[in-house]
mmCIF file of C-alpha atoms in Angstrom:
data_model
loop_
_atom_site.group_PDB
_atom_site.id
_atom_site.type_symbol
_atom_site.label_atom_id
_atom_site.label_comp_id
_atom_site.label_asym_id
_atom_site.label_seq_id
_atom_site.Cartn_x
_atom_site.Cartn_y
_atom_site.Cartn_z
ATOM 1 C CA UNK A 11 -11.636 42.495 -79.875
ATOM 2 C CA UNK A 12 -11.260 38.766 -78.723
ATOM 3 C CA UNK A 13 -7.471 39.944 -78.125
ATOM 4 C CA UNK A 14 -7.900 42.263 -76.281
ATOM 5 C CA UNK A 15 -10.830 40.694 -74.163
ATOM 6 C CA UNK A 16 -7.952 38.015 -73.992
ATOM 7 C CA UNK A 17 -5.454 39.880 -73.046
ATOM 8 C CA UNK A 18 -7.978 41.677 -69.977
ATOM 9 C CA UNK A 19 -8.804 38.473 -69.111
ATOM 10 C CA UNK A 20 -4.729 37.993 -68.762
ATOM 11 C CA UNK A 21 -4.064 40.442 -66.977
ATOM 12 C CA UNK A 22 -6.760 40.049 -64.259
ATOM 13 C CA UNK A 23 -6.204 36.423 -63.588
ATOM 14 C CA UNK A 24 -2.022 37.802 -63.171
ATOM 15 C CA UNK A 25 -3.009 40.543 -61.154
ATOM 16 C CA UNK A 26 -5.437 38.106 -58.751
ATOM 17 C CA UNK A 27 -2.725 35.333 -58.423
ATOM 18 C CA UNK A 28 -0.755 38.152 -57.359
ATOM 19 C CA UNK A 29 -3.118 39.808 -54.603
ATOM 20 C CA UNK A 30 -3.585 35.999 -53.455
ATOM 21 C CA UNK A 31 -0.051 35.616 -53.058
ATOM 22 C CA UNK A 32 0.107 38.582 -51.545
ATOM 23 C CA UNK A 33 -2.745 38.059 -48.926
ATOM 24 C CA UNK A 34 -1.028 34.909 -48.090
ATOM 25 C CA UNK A 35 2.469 36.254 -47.330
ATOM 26 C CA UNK A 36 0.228 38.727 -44.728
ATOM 27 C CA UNK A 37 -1.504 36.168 -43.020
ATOM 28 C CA UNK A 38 0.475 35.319 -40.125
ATOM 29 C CA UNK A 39 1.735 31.540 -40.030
ATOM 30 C CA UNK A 40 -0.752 29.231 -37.473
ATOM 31 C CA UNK A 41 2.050 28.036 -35.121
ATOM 32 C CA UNK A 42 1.718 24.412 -34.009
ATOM 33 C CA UNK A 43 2.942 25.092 -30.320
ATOM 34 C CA UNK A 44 0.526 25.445 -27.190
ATOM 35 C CA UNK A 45 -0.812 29.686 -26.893
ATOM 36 C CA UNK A 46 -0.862 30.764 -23.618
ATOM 37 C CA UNK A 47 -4.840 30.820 -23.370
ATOM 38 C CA UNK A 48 -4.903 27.161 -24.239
ATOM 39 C CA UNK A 49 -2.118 26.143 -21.617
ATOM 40 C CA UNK A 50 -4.262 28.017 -19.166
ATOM 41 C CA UNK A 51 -7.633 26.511 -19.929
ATOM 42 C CA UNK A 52 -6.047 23.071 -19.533
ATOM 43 C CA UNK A 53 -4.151 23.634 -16.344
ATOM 44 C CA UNK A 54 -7.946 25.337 -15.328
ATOM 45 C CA UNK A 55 -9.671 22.082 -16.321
ATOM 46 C CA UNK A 56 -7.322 19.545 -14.694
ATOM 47 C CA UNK A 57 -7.440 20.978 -11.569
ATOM 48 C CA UNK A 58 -11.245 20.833 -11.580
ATOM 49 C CA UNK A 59 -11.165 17.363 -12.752
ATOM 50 C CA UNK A 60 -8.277 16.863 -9.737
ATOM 51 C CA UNK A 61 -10.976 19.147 -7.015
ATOM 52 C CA UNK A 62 -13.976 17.122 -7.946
ATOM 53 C CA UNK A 63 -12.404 13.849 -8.005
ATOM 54 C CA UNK A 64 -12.108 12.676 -4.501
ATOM 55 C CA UNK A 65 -15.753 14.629 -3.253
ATOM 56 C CA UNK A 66 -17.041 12.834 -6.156
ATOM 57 C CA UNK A 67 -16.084 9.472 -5.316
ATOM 58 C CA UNK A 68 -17.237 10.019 -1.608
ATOM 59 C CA UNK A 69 -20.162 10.867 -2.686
ATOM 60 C CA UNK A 70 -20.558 7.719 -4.375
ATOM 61 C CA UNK A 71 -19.451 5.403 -2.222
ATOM 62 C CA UNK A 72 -21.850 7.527 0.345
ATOM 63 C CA UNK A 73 -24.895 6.563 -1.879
ATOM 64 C CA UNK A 74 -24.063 3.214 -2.018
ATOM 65 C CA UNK A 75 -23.939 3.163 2.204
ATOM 66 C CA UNK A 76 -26.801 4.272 2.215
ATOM 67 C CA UNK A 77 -28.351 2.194 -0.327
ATOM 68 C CA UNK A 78 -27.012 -1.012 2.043
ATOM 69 C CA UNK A 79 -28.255 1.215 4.675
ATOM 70 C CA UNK A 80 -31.887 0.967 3.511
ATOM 71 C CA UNK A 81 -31.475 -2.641 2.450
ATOM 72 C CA UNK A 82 -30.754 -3.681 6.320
ATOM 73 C CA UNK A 83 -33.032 -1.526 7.304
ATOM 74 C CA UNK A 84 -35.814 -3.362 5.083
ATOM 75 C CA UNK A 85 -34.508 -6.497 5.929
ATOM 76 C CA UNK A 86 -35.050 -5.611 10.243
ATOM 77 C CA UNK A 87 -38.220 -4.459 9.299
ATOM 78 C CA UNK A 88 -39.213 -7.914 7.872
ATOM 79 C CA UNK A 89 -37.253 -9.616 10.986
ATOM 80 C CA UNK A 90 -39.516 -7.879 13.318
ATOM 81 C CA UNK A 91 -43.199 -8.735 11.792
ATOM 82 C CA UNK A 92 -41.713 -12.135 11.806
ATOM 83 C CA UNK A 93 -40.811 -12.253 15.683
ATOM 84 C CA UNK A 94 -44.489 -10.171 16.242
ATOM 85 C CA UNK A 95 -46.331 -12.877 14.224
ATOM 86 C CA UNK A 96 -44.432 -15.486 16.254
ATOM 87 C CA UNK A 97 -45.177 -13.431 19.797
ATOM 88 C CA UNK A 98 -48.869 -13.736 18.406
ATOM 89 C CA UNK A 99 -48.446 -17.409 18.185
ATOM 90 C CA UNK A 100 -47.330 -17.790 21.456
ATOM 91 C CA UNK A 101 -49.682 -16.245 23.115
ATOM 92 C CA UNK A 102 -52.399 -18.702 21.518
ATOM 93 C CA UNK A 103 -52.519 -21.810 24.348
ATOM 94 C CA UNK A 104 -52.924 -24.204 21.947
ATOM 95 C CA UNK A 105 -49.972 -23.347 19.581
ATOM 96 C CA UNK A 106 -47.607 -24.199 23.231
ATOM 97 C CA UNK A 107 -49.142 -27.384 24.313
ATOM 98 C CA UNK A 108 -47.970 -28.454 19.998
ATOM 99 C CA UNK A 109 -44.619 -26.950 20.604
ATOM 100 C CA UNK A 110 -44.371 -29.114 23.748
ATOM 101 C CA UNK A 111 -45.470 -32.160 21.829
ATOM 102 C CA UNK A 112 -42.896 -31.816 19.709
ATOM 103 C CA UNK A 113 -39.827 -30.340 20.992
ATOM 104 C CA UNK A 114 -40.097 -32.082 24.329
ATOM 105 C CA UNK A 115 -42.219 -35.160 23.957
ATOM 106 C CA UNK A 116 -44.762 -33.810 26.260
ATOM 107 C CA UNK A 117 -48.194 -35.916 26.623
ATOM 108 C CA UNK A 118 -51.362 -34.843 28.462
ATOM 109 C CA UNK A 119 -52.720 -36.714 31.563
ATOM 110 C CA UNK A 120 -53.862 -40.271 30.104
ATOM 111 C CA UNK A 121 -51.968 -40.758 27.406
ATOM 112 C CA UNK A 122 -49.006 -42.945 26.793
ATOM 113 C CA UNK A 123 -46.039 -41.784 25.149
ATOM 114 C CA UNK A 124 -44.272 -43.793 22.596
ATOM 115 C CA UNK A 125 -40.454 -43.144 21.497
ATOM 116 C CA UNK A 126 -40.072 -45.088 17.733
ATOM 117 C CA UNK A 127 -36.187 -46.183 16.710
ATOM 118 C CA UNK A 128 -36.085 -46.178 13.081
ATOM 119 C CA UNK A 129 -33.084 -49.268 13.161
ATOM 120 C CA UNK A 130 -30.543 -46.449 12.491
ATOM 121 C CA UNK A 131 -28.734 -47.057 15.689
ATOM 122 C CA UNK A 132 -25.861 -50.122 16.016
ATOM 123 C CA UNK A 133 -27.828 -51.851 18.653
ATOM 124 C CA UNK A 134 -25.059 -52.821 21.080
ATOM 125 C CA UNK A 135 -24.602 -52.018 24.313
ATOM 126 C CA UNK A 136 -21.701 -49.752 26.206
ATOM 127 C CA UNK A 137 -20.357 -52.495 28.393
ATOM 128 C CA UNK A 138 -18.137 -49.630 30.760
ATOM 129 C CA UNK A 139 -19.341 -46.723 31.958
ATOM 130 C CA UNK A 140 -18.371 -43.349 31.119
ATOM 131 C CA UNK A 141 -17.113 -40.627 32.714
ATOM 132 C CA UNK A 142 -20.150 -38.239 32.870
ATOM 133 C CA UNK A 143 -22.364 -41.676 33.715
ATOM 134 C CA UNK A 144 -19.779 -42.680 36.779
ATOM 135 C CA UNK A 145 -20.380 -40.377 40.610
ATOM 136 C CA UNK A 146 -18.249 -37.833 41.129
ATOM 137 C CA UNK A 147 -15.947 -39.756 43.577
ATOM 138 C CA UNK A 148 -15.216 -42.655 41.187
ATOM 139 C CA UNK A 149 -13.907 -40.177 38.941
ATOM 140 C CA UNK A 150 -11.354 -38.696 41.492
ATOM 141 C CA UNK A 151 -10.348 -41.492 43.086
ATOM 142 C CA UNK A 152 -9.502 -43.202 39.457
ATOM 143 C CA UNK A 153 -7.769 -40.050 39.148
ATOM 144 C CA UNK A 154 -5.662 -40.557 42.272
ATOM 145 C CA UNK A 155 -4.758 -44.115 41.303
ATOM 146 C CA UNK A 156 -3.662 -43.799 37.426
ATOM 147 C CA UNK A 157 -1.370 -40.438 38.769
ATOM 148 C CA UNK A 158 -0.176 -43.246 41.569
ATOM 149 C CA UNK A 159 0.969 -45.646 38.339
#
């Protein structure tokens, strides 16, 4: 009986190496070339990718316009509680008679105003006079006489 079993055993390993064979020789061979679906999905993709690109990169440079938009806008908005507060300060008397002091060395009635030289200065003298210091008429007659020499 082993034979036999053998020998069934035999003959249906045979007879499946042979259906496998065959099932293989049916199958149709994958080809490694583009199919026609696949060459039309990617020419569909890449022209989305080629639509979208230039709205999408307006759109970003948009958003970041606007972003330096808002950032201006923020910074006038500061600017102009600045100038307010200083229109406030202004309009206070005493803040402009401290402004006067000063920016223009400006002293109330009765009091003597003192100008201090720190010793940064050379300390000598213009011996000549300058143009802007000389009248008018000096100026054009020198004029006339260095054109004369």
């Amino acid at each position: 009986m082993s034979a036999e079993r053998f020998s069934t055993a035999t003959r249906l390993k045979a007879l499946g190496e042979q259906a496998a064979a065959r099932v293989q020789r049916a199958r149709p061979r994958r080809r490694g070339r583009l199919t026609g679906r696949a060459a039309l999905l990617a020419l569909v993709l890449c022209s989305l990718v080629v639509a979208l690109a230039y709205p999408t990169r307006q759109y970003i440079s948009q958003r970041a316009e606007i972003a330096d938009q808002r950032r201006q806008a923020d910074r006038a908005g500061q600017r102009a509680d600045e100038l307010r507060d200083e229109k406030a300060r202004w309009q206070d008397p005493e803040y402009v008679r401290q402004q006067a002091r000063l920016h223009l060395h400006y002293v109330m009635p009765g009091e003597t105003g003192y100008i201090v030289q720190d010793g940064s200065g050379d300390g000598k003298r213009r011996t000549g006079q300058g143009a802007a210091e000389r009248p008018w008429y000096d100026n054009i007659w020198n004029g006339l006489d260095s054109a004369d020499k």
